[in-house]
Coordinates of C-alpha atoms and ligand atoms in Angstrom, one line a residue:
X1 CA 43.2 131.7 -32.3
X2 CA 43.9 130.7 -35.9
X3 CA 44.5 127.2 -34.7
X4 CA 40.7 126.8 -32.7
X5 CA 39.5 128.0 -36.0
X6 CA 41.2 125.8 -38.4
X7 CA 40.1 122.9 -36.0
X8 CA 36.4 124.3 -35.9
X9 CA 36.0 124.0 -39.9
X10 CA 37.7 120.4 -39.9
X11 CA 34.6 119.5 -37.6
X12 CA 32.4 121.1 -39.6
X13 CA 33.8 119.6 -42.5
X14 CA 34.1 116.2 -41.2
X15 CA 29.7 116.6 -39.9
X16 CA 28.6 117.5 -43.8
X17 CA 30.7 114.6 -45.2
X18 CA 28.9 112.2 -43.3
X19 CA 25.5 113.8 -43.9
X20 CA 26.9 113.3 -48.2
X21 CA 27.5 109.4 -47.2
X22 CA 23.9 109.1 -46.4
X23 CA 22.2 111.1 -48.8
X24 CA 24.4 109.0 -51.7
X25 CA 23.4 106.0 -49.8
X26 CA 19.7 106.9 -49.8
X27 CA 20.2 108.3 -53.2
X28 CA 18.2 111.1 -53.2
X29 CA 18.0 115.3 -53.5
X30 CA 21.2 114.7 -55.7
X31 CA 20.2 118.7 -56.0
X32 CA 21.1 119.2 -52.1
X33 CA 24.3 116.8 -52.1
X34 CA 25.5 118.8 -54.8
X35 CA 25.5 122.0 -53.2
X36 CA 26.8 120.5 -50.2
X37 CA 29.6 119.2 -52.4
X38 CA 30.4 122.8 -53.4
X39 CA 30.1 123.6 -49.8
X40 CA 32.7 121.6 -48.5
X41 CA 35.1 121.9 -51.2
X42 CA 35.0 126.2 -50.6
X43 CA 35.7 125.2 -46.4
X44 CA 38.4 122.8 -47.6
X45 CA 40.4 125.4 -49.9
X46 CA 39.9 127.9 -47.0
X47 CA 41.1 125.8 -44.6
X48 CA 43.8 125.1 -46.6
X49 CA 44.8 129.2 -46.9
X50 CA 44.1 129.8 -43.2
X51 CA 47.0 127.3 -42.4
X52 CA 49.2 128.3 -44.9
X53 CA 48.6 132.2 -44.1
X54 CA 49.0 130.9 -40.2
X55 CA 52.6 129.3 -41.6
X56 CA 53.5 132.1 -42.9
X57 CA 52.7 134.5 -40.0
X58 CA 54.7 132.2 -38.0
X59 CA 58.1 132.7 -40.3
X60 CA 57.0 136.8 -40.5
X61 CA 57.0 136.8 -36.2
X62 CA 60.1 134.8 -35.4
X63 CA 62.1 137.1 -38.4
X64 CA 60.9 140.0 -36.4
X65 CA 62.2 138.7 -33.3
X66 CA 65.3 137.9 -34.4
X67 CA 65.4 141.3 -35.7
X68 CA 64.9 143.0 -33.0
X69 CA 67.2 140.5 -30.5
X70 CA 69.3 142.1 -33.6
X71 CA 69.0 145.7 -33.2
X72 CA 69.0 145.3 -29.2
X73 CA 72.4 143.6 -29.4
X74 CA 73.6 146.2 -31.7
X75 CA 72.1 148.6 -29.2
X76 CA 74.5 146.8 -26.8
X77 CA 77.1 146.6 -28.8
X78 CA 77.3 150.4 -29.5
X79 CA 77.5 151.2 -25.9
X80 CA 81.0 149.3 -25.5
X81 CA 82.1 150.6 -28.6
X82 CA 81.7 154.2 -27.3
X83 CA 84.0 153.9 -24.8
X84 CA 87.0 152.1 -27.0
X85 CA 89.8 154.1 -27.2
X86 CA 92.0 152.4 -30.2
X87 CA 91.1 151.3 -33.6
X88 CA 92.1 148.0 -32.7
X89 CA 89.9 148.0 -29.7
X90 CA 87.2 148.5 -31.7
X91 CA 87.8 145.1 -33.5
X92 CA 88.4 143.3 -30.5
X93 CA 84.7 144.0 -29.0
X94 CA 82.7 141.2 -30.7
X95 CA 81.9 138.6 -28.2
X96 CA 79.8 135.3 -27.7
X97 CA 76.6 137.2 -26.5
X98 CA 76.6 139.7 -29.3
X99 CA 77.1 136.4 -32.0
X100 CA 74.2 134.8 -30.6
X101 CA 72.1 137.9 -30.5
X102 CA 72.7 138.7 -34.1
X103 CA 71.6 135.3 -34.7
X104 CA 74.4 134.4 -35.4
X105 CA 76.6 131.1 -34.0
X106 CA 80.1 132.0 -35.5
X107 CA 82.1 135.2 -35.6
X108 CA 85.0 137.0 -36.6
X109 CA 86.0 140.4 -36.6
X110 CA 89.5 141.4 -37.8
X111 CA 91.8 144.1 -39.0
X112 CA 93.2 144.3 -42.4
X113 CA 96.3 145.8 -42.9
X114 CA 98.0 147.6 -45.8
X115 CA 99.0 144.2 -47.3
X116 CA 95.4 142.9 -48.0
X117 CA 95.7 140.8 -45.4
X118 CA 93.6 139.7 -42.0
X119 CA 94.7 139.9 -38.3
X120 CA 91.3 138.7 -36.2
X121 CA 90.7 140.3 -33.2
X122 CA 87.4 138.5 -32.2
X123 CA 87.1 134.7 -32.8
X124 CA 84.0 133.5 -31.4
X125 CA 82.9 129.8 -32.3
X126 CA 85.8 129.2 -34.5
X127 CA 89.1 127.0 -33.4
X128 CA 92.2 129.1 -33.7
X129 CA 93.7 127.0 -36.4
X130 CA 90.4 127.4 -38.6
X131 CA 90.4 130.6 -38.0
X132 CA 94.5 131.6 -39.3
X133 CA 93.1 128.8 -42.2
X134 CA 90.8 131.4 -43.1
X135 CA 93.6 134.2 -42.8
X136 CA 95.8 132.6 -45.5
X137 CA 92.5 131.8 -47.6
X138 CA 91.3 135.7 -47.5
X139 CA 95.2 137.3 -47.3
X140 CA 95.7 138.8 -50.7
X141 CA 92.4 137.6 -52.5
X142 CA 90.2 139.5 -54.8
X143 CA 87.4 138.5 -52.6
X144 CA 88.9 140.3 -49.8
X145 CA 89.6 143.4 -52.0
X146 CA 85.8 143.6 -52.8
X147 CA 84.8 143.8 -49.5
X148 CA 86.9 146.4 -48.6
X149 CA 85.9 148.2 -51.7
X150 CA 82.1 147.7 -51.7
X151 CA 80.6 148.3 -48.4
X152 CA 77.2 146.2 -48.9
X153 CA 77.5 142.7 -47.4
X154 CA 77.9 139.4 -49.2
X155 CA 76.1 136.4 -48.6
X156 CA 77.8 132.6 -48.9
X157 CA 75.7 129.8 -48.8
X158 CA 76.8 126.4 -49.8
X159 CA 73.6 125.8 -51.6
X160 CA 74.2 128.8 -53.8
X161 CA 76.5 129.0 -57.2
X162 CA 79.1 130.5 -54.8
X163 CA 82.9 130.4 -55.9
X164 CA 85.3 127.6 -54.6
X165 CA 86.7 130.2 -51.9
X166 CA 83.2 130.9 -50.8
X167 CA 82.8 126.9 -50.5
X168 CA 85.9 127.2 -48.6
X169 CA 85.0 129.8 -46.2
X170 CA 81.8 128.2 -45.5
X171 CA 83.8 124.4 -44.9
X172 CA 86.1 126.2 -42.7
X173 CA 83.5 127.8 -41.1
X174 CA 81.5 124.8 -40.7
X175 CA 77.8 126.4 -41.6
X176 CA 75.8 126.8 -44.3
X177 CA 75.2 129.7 -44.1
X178 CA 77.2 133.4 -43.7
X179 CA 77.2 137.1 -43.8
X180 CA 81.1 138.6 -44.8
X181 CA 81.2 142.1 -45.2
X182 CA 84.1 145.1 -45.2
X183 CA 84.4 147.5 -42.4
X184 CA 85.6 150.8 -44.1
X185 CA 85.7 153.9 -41.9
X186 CA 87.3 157.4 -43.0
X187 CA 89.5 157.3 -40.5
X188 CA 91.5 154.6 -39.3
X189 CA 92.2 150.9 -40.2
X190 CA 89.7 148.9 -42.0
X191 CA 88.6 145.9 -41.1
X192 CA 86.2 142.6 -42.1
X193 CA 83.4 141.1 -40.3
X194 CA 82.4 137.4 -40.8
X195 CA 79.3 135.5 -39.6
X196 CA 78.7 132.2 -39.9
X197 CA 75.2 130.1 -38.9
X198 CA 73.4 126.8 -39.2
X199 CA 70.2 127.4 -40.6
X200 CA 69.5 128.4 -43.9
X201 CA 65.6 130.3 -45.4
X202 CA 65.7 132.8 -48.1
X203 CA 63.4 135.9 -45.7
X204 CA 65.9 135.1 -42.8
X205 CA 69.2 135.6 -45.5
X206 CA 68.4 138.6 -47.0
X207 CA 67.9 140.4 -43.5
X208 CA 71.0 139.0 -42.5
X209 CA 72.4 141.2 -45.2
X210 CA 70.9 144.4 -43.8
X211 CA 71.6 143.9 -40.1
X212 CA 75.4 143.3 -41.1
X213 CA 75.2 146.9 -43.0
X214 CA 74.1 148.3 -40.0
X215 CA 76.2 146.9 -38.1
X216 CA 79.2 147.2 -39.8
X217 CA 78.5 151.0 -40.3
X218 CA 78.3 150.8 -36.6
X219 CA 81.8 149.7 -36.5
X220 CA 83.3 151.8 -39.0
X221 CA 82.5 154.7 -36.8
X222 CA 83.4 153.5 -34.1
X223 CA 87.2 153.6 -35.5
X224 CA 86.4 156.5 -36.7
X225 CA 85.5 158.3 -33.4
X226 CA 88.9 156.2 -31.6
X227 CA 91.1 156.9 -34.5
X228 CA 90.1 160.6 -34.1
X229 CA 90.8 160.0 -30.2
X230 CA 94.4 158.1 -31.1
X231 CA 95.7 161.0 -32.8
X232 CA 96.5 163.4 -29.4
X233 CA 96.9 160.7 -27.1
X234 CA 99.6 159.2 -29.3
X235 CA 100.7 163.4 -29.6
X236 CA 100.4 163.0 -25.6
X237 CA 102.6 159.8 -25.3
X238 CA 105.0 161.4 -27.6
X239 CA 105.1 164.7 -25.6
X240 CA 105.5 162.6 -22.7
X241 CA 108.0 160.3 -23.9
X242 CA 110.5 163.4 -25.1
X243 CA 109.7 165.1 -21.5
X244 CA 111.0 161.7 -20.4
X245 CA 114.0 161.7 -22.1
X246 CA 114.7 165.0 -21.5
X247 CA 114.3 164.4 -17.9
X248 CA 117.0 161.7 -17.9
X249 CA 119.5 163.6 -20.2
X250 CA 119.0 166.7 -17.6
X251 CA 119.6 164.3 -14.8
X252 CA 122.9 163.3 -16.6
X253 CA 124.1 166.6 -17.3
X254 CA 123.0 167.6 -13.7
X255 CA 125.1 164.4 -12.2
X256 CA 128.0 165.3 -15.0
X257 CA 128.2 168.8 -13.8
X258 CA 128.3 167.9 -10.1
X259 CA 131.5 165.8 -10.7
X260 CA 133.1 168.6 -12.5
X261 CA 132.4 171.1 -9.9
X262 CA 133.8 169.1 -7.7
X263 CA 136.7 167.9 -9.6
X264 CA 137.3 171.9 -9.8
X265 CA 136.5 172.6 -6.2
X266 CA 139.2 169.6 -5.3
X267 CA 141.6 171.2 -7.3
X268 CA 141.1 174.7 -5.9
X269 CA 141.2 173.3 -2.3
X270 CA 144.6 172.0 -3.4
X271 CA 145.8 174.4 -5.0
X272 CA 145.0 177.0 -2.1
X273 CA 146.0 174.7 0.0
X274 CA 149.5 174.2 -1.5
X275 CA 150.0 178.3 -2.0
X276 CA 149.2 179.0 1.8
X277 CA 152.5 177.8 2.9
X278 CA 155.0 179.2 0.4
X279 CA 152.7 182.7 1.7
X280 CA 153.1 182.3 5.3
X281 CA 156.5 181.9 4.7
X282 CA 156.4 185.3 2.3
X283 CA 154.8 187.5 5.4
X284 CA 157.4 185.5 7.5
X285 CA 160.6 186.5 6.3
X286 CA 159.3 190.4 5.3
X287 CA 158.4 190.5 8.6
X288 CA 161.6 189.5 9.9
X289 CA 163.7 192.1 7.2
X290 CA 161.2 194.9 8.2
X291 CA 162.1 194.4 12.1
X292 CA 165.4 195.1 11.0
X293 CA 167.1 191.5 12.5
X294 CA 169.5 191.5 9.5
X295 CA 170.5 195.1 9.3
X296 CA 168.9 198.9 9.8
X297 CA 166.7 199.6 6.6
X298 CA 165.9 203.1 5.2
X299 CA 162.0 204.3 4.9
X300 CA 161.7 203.4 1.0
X301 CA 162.6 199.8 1.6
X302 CA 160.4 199.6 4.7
X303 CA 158.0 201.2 2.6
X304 CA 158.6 198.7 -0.5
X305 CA 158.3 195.8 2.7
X306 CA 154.9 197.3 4.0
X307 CA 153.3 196.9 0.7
X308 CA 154.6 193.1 0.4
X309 CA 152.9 192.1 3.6
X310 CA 149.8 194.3 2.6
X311 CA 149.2 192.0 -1.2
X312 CA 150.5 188.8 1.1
X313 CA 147.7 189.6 3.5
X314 CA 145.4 190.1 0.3
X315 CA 146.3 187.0 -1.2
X316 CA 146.0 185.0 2.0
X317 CA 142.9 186.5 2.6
X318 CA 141.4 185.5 -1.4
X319 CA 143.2 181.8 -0.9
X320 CA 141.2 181.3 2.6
X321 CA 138.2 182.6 0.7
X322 CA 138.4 180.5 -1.9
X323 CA 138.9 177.6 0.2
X324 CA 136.4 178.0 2.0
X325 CA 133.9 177.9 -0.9
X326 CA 135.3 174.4 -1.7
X327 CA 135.2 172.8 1.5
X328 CA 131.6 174.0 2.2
X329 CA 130.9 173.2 -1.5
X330 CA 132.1 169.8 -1.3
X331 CA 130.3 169.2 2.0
X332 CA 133.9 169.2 4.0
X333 CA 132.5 171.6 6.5
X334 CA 129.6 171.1 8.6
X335 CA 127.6 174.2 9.7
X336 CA 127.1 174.2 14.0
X337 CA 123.5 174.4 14.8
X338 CA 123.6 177.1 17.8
X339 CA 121.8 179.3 19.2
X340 CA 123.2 182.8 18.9
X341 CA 122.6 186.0 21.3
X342 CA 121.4 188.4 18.7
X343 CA 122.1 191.7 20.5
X344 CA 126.0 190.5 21.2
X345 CA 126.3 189.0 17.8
X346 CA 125.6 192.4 16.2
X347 CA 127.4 194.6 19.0
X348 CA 130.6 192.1 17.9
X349 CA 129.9 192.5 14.1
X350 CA 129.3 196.7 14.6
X351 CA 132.2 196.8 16.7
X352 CA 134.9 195.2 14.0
X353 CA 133.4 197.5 11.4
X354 CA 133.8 200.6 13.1
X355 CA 137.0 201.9 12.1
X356 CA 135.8 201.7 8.4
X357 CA 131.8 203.4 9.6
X358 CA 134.1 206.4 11.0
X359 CA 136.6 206.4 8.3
X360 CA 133.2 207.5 5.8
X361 CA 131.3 209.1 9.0
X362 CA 128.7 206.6 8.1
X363 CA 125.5 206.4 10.1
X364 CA 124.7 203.1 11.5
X365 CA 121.4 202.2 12.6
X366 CA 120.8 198.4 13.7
X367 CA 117.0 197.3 14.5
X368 CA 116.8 194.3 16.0
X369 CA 112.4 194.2 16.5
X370 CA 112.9 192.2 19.4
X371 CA 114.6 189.3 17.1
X372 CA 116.8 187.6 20.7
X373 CA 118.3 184.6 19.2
X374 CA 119.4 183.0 15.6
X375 CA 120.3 179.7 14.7
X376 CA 123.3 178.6 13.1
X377 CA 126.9 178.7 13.2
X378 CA 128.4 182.2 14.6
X379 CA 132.0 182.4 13.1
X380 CA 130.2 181.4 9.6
X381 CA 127.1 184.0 10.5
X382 CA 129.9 186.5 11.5
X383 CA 131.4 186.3 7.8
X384 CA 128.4 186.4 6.1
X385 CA 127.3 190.0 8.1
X386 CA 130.7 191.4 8.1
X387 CA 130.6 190.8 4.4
X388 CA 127.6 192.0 3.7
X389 CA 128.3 195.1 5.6
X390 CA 131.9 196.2 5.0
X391 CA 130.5 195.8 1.5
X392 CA 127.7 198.2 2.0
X393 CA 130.6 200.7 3.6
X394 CA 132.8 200.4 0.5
X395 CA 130.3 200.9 -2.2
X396 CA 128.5 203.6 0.0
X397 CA 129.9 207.5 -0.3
X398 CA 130.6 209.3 2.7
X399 CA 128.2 210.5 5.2
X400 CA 125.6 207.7 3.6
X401 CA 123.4 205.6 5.9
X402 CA 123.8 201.5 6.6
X403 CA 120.6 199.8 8.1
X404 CA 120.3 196.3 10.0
X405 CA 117.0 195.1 10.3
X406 CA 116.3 191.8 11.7
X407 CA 112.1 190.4 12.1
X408 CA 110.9 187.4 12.5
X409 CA 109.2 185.4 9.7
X410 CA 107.3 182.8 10.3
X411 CA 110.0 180.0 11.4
X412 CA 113.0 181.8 10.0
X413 CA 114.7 185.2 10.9
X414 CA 114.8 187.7 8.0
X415 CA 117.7 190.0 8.1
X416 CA 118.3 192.7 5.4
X417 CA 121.3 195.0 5.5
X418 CA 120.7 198.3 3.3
X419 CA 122.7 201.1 2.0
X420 CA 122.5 204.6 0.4
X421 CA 125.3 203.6 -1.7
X422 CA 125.8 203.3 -5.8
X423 CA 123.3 200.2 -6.0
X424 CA 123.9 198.0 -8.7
X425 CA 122.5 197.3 -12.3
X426 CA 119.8 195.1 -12.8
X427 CA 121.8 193.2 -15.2
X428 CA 124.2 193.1 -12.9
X429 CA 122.4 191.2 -10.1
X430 CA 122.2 187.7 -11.3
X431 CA 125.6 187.4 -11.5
X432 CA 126.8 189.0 -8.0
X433 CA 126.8 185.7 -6.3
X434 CA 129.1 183.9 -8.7
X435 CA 132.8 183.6 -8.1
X436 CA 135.2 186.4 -8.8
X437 CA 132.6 188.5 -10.4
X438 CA 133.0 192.3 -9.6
X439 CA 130.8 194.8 -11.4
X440 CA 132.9 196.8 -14.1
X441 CA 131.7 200.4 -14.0
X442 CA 134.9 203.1 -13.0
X443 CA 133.4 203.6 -9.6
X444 CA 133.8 200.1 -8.8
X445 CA 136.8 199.7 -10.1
X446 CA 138.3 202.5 -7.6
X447 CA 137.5 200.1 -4.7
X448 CA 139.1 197.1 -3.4
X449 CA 137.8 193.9 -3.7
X450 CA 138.3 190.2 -5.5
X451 CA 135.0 189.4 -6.4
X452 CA 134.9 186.2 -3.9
X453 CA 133.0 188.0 -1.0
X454 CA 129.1 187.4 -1.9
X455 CA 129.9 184.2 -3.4
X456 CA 131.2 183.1 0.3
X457 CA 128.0 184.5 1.9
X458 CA 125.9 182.7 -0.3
X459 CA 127.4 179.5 0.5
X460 CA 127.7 180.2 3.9
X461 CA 123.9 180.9 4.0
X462 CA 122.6 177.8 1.7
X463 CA 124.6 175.7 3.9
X464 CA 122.3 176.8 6.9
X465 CA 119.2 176.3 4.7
X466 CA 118.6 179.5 3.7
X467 CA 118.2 182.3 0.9
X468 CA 120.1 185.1 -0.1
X469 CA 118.3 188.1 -2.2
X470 CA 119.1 191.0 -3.4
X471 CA 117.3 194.0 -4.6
X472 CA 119.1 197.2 -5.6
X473 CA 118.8 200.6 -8.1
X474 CA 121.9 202.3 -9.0
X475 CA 122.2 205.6 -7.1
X476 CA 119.8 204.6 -4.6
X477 CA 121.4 202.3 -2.7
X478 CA 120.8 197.8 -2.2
X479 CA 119.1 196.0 0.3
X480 CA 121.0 192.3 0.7
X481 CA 118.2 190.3 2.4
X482 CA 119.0 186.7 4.4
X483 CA 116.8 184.2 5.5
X484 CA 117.6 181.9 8.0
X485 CA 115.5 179.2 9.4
X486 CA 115.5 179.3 13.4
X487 CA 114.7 175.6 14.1
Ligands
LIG501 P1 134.1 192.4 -3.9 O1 135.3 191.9 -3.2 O2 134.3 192.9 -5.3 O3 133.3 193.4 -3.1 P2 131.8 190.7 -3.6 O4 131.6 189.4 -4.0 O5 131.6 191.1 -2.2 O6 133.2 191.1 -4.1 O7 130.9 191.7 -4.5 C1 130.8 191.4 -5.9 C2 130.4 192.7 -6.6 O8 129.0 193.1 -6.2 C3 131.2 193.9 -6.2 O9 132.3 194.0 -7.0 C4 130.2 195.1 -6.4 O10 130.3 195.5 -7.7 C5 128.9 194.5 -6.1 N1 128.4 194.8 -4.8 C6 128.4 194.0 -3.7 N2 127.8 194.7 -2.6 C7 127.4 195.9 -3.1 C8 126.7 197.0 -2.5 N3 126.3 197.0 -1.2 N4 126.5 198.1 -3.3 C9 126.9 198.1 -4.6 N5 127.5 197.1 -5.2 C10 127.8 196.0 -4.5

């Protein structure tokens, strides 16, 4: 509109000249010329405002708009600092787009470290050796140190009465003109934002200076809000890292222990191995002098001979025992996978405990539930029940009660053998499956036994894939349950 105006009183102007020309020329009503003269001289020094107000207009619209393409690119900006999750994240987000948005046509955004000194992070315009020029020209300067001290931008312009460094920064730059300004958050590494662009204009410098407040304020939260983050997620990669290396010294430890177990359970195989011979020759030749090849012996030596092969049969039996844990510990023995006739299985197993059921006058009551078959091996599966229950008959007093119970479970058979007997201490029951243990109260100690029975059984079982539990309270009897898997 302004223009159509300014071009209407120029016409209008132009008409009432000509109209002067020829009332000069005809040299009359001087009176009327000079009012015309006034006349034209008023349009002409409006004229003249009307453009200059139009100029100015001009400059006040395209500031605007470069404001707001400002704050919108901040607006942009914000939303991919929100999701950065490191300080130096944060200083690596400037890019071209943003530059040119801020109105900007070279930037850098860097971190400053304890040592006063620069690492950029974002270099957009700027060759990489300009840019580490400008390192070594800012590492260590006062300059530097003001920015990072005084939070309001500062504005270099090679016009201005800047210092040499400024003249320096703006060479390296290669503009005229630039913004530099200290990014100081509470928390978290501070940093130092410089832009750099070709045209100068005093209204379009000294918003420059506000945008940059706002937008390094912007980024000083920004690392605020990710150093606030870093904290427990370094906590969590340090948490995690120590879980780590626990993990692997377990696993050493583990693989460590495993050796030396079977370092031991080599040697005991040995070793058993080694003192079943010398044994069988023991039982041998007290055998022989007790049938009385080699001369008639009276009852007290026959009695003394009795009571050799009874601790010879003892020790063999302990030596097999123990043997057997090390071969099925080491994995020397293989478990059968049969099928086994449940009902024979525990007529066999009832039958070979029967002398010690009658010796107490024991009741016996096995309940099968319809359970036909098992799977496994049945010399192994013999041991482990005819452990389980000439256990329940020595630690049970007379005229008690033994149960076997057998149900199915799912895919495994559950089969729990209970007594009326002394039960045992709950202190006592973690440690019933380890070798040799025996529990020390006197009325244990009246009965027979070397502490390698359970310790079998639960080997036995684990080698079939099952479990062994036990739950017990003294003077009410124990309940040995085991589960074996049928397929
Ligand atoms: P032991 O040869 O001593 O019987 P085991 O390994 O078979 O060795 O049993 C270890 C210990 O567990 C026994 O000494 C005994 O104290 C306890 N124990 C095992 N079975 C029973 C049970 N049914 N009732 C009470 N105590 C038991």
């Amino acid at each position: 509109m302004m223009p159509i105006m300014t071009a209407a009183i120029l016409v209008v102007g132009a008409a009432a000249g000509a109209v002067l020309v020829k009332l000069l020329q005809s040299g009359r009503q001087s009176q009327e010329l000079r009012r015309l003269q006034e006349a034209y001289n008023q349009l002409d020094q409006q004229a003249k405002l009307i453009i200059r107000t139009d100029f100015d207009l001009h400059r006040i619209q395209e500031e605007l708009d470069r404001r707001l393409a400002f704050l919108m690119a901040l607006q942009r900006l914000g939303r991919q600092l929100q999701v950065s999750l490191h300080p130096a994240e944060v200083y690596s987000k400037l890019d071209a787009e943003s530059v040119t948005n801020f109105g900007f046509t070279k930037g850098l955004l860097g971190l400053c470290g304890s040592s006063e000194s620069v690492a950029w992070h974002s270099v957009i315009g700027v060759t990489p050796e300009a840019a580490q020029q400008l390192t070594r020209c800012l590492t260590g300067s006062a300059f530097l140190k003001q920015l990072l001290t005084h939070p309001a931008p500062l504005l270099l312009k090679t016009d201005g009465v800047g210092e040499p460094l400024e003249r320096q920064l703006l060479d390296l730059l290669g503009v005229p003109v630039a913004v530099m300004a200290g990014v100081i958050p509470q928390a978290g590494p501070a940093g130092c934002l410089l832009l750099g662009r070709d045209l100068g204009g005093s209204v379009a410098a000294q918003a420059d200076e506000e945008l940059v407040a706002i937008l390094t304020n912007q980024l000083a939260s920004a690392v605020e809000n990710s150093a606030l983050y870093e904290e427990p997620w370094l906590a969590k990669q340090e948490l995690e890292r120590k879980v780590r290396q626990r993990t692997y010294e377990l696993a050493e430890a583990n693989a460590q222990l495993l050796q030396l177990n079977k370092a031991k359970s080599d040697f005991v195989s040995a070793v058993s191995h080694e003192l079943r011979t010398p044994l069988a020759a023991v039982k041998g030749y007290a055998s022989l002098l007790g049938s009385g090849q080699f001369g008639a012996l009276e009852k007290p030596q026959k009695d003394r001979l009795a009571k050799i092969e009874k601790h010879v049969d003892a020790l063999t039996q302990l030596i097999n025992n123990l043997l057997d844990i090390a071969r099925i510990e080491s994995g020397r023995v293989t478990m059968e996978r049969a099928p086994i006739a449940v009902e024979e299985f525990f007529a066999t197993v009832q039958d070979l405990v029967r002398p010690q059921l009658e010796a107490k006058r024991l009741r016996y009551t096995p309940d099968l539930d319809g359970v036909t078959t098992l799977t496994g091996d049945p010399q192994h599966l013999q041991r482990v029940f005819l452990n389980l229950l000439s256990n329940a008959i020595k630690y049970t007093p007379k005229d008690g009660e033994i149960r076997v119970q057998l149900r199915k479970d799912g895919a495994c058979v559950l089969a729990t053998v209970s007594d009326t007997g002394c039960g045992i201490a709950a202190e006592h029951v973690p440690k019933l499956f380890q070798e040799f243990f025996r529990v020390s109260d006197p009325a244990n100690q009246q009965v027979q036994g070397t502490g390698l029975g359970l310790a079998l059984v639960k080997r036995i079982v684990e080698a079939h894939h099952g479990q062994i539990a036990v739950t017990s309270e003294p003077g009410n009897g124990s309940t040995f349950s085991v589960r074996l898997p049928l397929a």
